[in-house]
XYZ file of C-alpha atoms in Angstrom:
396
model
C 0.000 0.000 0.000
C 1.519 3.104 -0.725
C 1.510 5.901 1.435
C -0.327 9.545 0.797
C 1.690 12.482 -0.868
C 3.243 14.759 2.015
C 1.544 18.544 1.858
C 3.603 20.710 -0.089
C 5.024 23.155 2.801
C 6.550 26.001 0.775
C 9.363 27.751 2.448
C 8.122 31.075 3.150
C 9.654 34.438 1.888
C 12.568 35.937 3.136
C 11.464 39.566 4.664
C 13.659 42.441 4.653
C 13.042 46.247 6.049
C 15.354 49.180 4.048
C 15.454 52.413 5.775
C 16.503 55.371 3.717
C 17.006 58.815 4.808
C 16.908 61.510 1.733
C 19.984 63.640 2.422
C 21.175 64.411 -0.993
C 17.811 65.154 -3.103
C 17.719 61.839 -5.113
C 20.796 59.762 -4.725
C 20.111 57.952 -1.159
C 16.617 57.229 -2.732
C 17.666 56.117 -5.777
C 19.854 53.346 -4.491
C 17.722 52.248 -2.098
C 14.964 52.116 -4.789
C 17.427 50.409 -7.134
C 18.230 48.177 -4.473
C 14.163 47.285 -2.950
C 13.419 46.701 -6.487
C 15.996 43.918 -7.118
C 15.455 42.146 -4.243
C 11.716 42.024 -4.594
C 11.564 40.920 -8.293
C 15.061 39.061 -8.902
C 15.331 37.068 -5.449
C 11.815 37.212 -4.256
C 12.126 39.165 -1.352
C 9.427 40.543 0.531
C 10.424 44.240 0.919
C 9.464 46.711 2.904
C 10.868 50.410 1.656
C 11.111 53.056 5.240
C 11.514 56.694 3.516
C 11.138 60.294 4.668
C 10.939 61.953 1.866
C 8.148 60.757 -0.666
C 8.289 63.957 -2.685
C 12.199 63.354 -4.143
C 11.280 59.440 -4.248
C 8.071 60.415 -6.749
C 10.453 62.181 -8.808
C 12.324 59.407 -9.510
C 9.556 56.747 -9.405
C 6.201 58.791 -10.281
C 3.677 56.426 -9.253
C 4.851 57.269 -5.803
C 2.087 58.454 -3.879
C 3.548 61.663 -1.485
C 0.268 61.392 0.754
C 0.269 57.904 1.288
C 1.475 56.736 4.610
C 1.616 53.017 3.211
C 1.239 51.899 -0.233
C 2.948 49.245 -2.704
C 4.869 50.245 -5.692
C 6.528 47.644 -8.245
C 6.071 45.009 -5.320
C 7.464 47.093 -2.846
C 5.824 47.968 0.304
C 6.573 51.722 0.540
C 6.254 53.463 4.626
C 6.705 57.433 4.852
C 9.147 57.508 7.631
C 8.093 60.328 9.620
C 10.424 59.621 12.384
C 7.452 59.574 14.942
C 6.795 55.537 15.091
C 6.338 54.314 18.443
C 6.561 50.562 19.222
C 6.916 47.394 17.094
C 6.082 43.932 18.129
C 8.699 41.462 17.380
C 6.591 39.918 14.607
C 6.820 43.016 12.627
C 10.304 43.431 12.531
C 11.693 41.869 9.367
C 14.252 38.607 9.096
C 17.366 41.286 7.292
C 17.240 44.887 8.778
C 19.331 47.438 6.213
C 19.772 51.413 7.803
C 21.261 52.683 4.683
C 24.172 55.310 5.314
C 24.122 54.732 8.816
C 20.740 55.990 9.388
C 19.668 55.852 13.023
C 16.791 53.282 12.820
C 13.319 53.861 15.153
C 14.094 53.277 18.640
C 11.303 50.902 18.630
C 11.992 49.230 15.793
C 15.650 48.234 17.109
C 13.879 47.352 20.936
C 11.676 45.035 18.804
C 14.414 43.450 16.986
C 16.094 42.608 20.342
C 13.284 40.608 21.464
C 12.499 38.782 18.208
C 13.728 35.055 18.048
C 15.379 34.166 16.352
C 17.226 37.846 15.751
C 17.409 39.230 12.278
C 20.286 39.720 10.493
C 21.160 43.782 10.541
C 23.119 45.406 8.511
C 24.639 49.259 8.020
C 24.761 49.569 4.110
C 27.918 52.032 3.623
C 28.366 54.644 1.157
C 30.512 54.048 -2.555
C 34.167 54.826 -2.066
C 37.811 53.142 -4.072
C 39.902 53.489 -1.113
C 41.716 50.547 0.056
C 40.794 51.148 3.694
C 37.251 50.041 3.161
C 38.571 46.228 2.399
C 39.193 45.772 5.569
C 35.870 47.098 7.019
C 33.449 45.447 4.708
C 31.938 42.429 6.829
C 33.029 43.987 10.189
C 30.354 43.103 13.053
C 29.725 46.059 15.432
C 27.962 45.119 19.102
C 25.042 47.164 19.902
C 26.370 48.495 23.819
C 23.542 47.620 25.465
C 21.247 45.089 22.935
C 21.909 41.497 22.247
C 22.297 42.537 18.512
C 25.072 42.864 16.082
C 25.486 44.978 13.478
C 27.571 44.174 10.062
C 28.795 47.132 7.770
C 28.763 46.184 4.247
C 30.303 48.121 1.621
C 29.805 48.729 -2.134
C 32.947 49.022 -4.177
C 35.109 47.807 -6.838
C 37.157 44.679 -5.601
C 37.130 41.223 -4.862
C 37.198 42.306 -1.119
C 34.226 44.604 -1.064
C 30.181 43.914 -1.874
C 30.420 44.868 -5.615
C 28.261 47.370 -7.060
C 24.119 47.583 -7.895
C 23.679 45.684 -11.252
C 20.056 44.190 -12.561
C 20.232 40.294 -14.078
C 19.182 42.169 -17.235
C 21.011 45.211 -17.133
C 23.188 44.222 -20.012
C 21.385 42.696 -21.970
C 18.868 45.278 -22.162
C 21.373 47.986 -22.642
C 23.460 45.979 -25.737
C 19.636 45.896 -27.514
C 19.220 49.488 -26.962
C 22.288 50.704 -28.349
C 22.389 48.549 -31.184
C 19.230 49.741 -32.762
C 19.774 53.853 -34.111
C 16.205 53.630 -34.319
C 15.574 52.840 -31.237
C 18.097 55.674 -29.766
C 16.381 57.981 -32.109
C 12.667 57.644 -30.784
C 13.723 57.878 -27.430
C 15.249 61.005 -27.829
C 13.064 62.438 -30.023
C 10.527 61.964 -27.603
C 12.814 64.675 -25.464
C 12.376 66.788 -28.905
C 15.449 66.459 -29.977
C 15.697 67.342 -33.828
C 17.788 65.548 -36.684
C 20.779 67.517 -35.978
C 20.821 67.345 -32.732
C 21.008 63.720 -33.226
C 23.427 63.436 -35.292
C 26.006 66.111 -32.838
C 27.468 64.836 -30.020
C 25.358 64.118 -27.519
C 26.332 64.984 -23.596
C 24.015 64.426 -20.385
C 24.967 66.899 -18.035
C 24.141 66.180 -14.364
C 26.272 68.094 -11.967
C 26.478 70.139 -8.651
C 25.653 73.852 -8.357
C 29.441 74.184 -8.030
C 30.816 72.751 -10.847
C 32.198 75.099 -13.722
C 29.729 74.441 -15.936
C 29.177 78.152 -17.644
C 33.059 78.057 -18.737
C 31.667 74.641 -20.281
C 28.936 75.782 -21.919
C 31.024 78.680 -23.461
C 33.777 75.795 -24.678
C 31.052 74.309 -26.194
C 29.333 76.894 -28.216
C 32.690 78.523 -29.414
C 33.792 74.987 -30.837
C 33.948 73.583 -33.949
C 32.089 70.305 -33.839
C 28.061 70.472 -32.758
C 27.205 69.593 -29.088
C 23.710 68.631 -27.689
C 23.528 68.931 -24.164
C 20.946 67.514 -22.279
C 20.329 68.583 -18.428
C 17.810 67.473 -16.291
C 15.566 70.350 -14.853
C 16.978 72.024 -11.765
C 20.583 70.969 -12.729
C 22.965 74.315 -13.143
C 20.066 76.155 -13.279
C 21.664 79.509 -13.210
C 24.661 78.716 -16.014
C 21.814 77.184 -18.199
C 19.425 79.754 -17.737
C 22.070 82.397 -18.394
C 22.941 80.520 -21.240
C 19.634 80.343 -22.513
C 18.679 84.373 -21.003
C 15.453 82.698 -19.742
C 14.401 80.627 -16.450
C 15.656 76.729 -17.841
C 12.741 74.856 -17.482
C 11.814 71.493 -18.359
C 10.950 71.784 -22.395
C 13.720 74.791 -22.891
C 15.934 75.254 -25.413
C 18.322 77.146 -27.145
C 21.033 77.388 -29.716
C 24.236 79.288 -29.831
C 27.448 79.081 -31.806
C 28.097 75.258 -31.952
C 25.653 74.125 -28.904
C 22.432 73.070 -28.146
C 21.206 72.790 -24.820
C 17.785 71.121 -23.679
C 16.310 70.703 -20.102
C 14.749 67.347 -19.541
C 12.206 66.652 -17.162
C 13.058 64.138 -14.260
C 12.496 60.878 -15.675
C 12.176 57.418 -14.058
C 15.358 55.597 -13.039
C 15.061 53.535 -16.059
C 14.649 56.275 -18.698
C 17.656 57.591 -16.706
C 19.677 54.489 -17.837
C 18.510 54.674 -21.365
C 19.768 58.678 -21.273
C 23.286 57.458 -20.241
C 23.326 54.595 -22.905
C 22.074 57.248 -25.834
C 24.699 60.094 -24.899
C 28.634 59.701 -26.127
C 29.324 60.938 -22.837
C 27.929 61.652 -19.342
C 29.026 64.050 -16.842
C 27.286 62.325 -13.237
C 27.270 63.368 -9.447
C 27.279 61.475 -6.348
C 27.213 58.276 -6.149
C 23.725 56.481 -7.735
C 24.566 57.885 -10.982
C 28.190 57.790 -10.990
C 27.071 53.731 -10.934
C 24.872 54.279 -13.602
C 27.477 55.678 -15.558
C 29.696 52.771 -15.290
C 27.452 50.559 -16.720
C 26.589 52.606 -19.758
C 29.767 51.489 -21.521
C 30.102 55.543 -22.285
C 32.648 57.660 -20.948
C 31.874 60.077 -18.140
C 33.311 62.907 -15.557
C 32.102 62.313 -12.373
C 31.110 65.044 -9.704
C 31.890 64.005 -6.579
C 29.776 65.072 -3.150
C 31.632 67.194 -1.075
C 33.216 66.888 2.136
C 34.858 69.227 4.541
C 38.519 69.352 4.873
C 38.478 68.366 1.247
C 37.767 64.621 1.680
C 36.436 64.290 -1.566
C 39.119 65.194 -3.569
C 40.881 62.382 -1.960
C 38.437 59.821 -2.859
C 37.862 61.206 -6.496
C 41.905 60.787 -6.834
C 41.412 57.153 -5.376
C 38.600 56.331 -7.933
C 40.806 57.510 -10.666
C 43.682 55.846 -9.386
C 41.823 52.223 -9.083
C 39.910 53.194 -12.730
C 43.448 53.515 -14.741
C 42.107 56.788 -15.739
C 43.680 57.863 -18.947
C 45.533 61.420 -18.466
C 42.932 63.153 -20.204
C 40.197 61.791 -18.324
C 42.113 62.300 -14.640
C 42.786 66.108 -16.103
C 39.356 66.919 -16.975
C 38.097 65.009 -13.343
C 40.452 66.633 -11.132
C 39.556 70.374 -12.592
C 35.802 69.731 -12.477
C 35.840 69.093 -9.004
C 38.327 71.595 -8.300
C 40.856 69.409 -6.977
C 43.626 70.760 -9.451
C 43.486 74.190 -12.036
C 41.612 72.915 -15.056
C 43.472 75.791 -16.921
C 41.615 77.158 -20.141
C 38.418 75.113 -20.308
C 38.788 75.173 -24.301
C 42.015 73.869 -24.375
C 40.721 71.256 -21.443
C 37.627 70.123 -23.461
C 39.455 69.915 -26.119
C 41.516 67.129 -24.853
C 39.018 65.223 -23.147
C 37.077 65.380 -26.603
C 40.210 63.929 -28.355
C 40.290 61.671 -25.947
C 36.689 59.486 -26.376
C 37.332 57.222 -28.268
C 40.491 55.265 -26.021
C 37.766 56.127 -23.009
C 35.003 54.088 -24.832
C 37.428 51.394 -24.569
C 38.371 51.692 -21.055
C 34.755 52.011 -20.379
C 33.716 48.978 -21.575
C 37.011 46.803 -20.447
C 36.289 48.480 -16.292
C 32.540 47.375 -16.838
C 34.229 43.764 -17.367
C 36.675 44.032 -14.607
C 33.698 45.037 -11.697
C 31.222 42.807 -12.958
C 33.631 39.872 -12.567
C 32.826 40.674 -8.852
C 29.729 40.082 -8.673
C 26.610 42.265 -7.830
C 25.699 43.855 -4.711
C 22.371 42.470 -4.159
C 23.597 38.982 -4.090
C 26.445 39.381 -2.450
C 24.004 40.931 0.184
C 21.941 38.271 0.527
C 24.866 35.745 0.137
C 26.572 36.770 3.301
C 23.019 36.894 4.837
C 22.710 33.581 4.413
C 26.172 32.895 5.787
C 25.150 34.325 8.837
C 21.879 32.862 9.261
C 23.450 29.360 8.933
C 26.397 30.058 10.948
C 24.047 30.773 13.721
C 24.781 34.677 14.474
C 21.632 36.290 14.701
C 19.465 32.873 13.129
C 16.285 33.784 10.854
C-alpha cells in the first residue's frame, strides 16, 4: 500500500526592512529604490521600503504616492518615515534589517528586533568609495552596547574584497539591444524633442552640482567647432543654463548658440535615466547612484563628486581615478571639475578630453568587465546573509 503524498510546505519568503534617509535630493533614494526593487523581483524578497521623503522618491519613481502613509509600488511595500513611530512587536520586525548610510533606525523598531527570536540579520549599508581602507571594514560586526544585537557594515565598491556594485540580471542585456538599434536611440530622444541635428552632434548628459564650472563649459562648447547637444535634467545648473539660454531653464527649454544646443529634460524614471546614459557619447554624473549608472553605460563620463569638509572628496575622487586607470585626459578633466587641481583654459581642457573618447570608450567597456567579474551587490548581500543565518549569528 503506498503511502499519501506529504503537503507541499513552501518555504516562506525571506522579509527584509530598508530604511533610507533623503539627504542628498535623489541619490540615497535612488539606491535604495534600485536596491528594494531587485530584491523584490530578482530574489523574491518581501520588501518593505522606510523613507522620509516621498516627494524626491516620486520624482524618480512617479507612481509614488507623497500622501500615502503606506502603499505598494513595483512590489514594494513603501512606509513614509516620519520619524514619529512608536513601538513594534517582534513579529513586525523583518528577518534582514538594512539602515542605509548609517541611518539611526526607530528606537522601537531596534527594541523590537532585540526581542524577536530568532534575531534578524542587521546590517549598516555604507556609502561608494575606491579606497583601500574600506577592504578591511566590509563584513566587520559592530555590538550594539547595550542590545543582544550585532550589526555588520557592508560596503559597495570595486574589488574582490568589497560587496560589488548595484547591477540588474538584465542590465546588459537590455542595454546591448538598446544601443544597437539607431532607431531605437532615435525615438527615445526624439521623444525629449530632440531634432535631426541634434542627433546626429554629439550628444552629452549633463548632471552636476551647483558648483561645478559648468558656464566656462557651456562657453567651450558653443565657441567649438564640432556640434554639441547637451541635455540637463531640470533644476541641474540652473543659473549657467538659464544664463545661457537668457530665460528661467525649465523642463521643455531650449536654445542654440554658436556650436551648442542645450535642452532641459524633465526628471524621468530611473530607467529612462539608464537609457539617457546609454544614448549620450558621454555623461558628466554626481554622487554616487549615478556615478554607478554611468559605469554601466559602456560611455565615458566625468564624475562630480559630493563634497566633504577638509576636502575629503578630492581624496576619494583621486582614489577612484587611481583604481579606474584613468587615462591622463580623463584624470585632467576630473580633477579640474571638481576643483581638486586648475583645469586651466576650459577650451584647451575640453578639447583634450574630446580627443580623448574614443580610447575612453574602450576603457569604459574593459572596467565594466573588470567590476562585474565581482559580482553584484544584491547577491552578495543576501549571500553573506545567508552565511550568517546558517552560521548561527543572529538565526532567521
Amino acid at each position: 500500500m503506498s503511502l499519501p503524498a506529504l503537503p507541499n510546505h513552501p518555504t516562506p519568503p525571506v522579509t527584509l526592512a530598508l530604511f533610507c534617509k533623503v539627504v542628498d535630493n535623489f541619490g540615497d533614494i535612488g539606491i535604495c529604490w534600485r536596491l528594494a526593487r531587485q530584491l523584490a523581483h530578482e530574489h523574491r524578497v518581501r520588501v518593505t521600503l522606510w523613507v522620509d521623503d516621498l516627494h524626491s522618491f516620486r520624482r524618480i519613481c512617479p507612481p509614488v504616492d507623497v500622501d500615502a502613509a503606506e502603499q505598494e509600488v513595483a512590489g514594494v511595500l513603501v512606509r513614509h518615515w516620519l520619524g514619529q513611530e512608536g513601538e513594534f512587536a517582534p513579529a513586525e520586525v523583518a528577518d534582514i534589517v538594512i539602515e542605509f548610510f548609517a541611518v539611526d533606525l526607530p528606537p522601537g523598531y531596534v527594541a523590537a528586533m532585540a526581542q524577536r527570536s530568532p534575531r534578524p540579520v542587521w546590517f549598516n549599508l555604507e556609502g561608494l568609495t575606491a579606497e583601500e581602507w574600506v577592504e578591511g571594514c566590509h563584513r566587520l560586526p559592530s555590538m550594539h552596547p547595550r542590545l543582544k544585537l550585532t550589526k555588520h557594515f557592508f560596503f559597495p565598491g570595486f574589488t574582490p574584497k568589497t560587496g560589488g556594485l548595484l547591477h540588474e540580471a538584465r542590465l546588459d542585456e537590455e542595454r546591448i539591444a538598446f544601443q544597437g538599434d539607431r532607431e531605437a536611440v532615435a525615438r527615445f530622444l526624439s521623444g525629449f524633442g530632440l531634432t535631426p541635428p541634434e542627433l546626429e552632434a554629439l550628444k552629452v548628459s549633463l548632471f552636476c552640482y551647483p558648483h561645478a564650472p559648468v558656464a566656462e563649459l557651456l562657453q567651450a562648447w558653443s565657441a567649438g567647432q564640432g556640434p554639441v547637444t547637451c541635455l540637463v535634467p531640470e533644476g541641474v545648473a540652473a543659473a549657467a543654463v538659464g544664463a545661457f539660454m537668457g530665460a528661467e531653464a525649465r523642463a521643455g527649454s531650449v536654445a542654440t548658440h554658436g556650436a551648442l544646443t542645450v535642452r532641459v529634460l524633465p526628471f524621468v524614471p530611473q530607467q529612462d535615466y539608464d537609457r539617457l546614459l546609454w544614448a549620450c557619447d558621454l555623461n558628466f554624473v554626481r554622487g554616487e547612484d549615478s556615478f554607478v549608472r554611468a559605469q554601466w553605460a559602456g560611455r565615458p563620463f566625468i564624475w562630480h563628486i559630493y563634497p566633504q569638509d577638509d576636502k575629503l572628496h578630492h581624496k576619494k575622487l583621486r582614489a577612484f581615478l587611481e583604481r579606474y586607470a584613468a587615462p591622463e585626459a580623463l584624470a585632467a578633466f576630473s580633477l579640474g571639475w571638481n576643483g581638486a587641481s586648475d583645469i586651466g583654459p576650459m577650451p584647451v581642457a575640453w578639447q583634450d578630453l574630446q580627443a580623448a573618447l574614443p580610447q575612453l570608450v574602450i576603457r569604459a567597456g574593459e572596467w565594466r568587465r573588470q567590476v562585474l567579474a565581482h559580482g553584484d551587490l544584491t547577491t552578495n548581500l543576501l549571500e553573506f546573509a545567508r552565511t550568517l543565518r546558517l552560521g548561527g549569528e543572529n538565526p532567521v
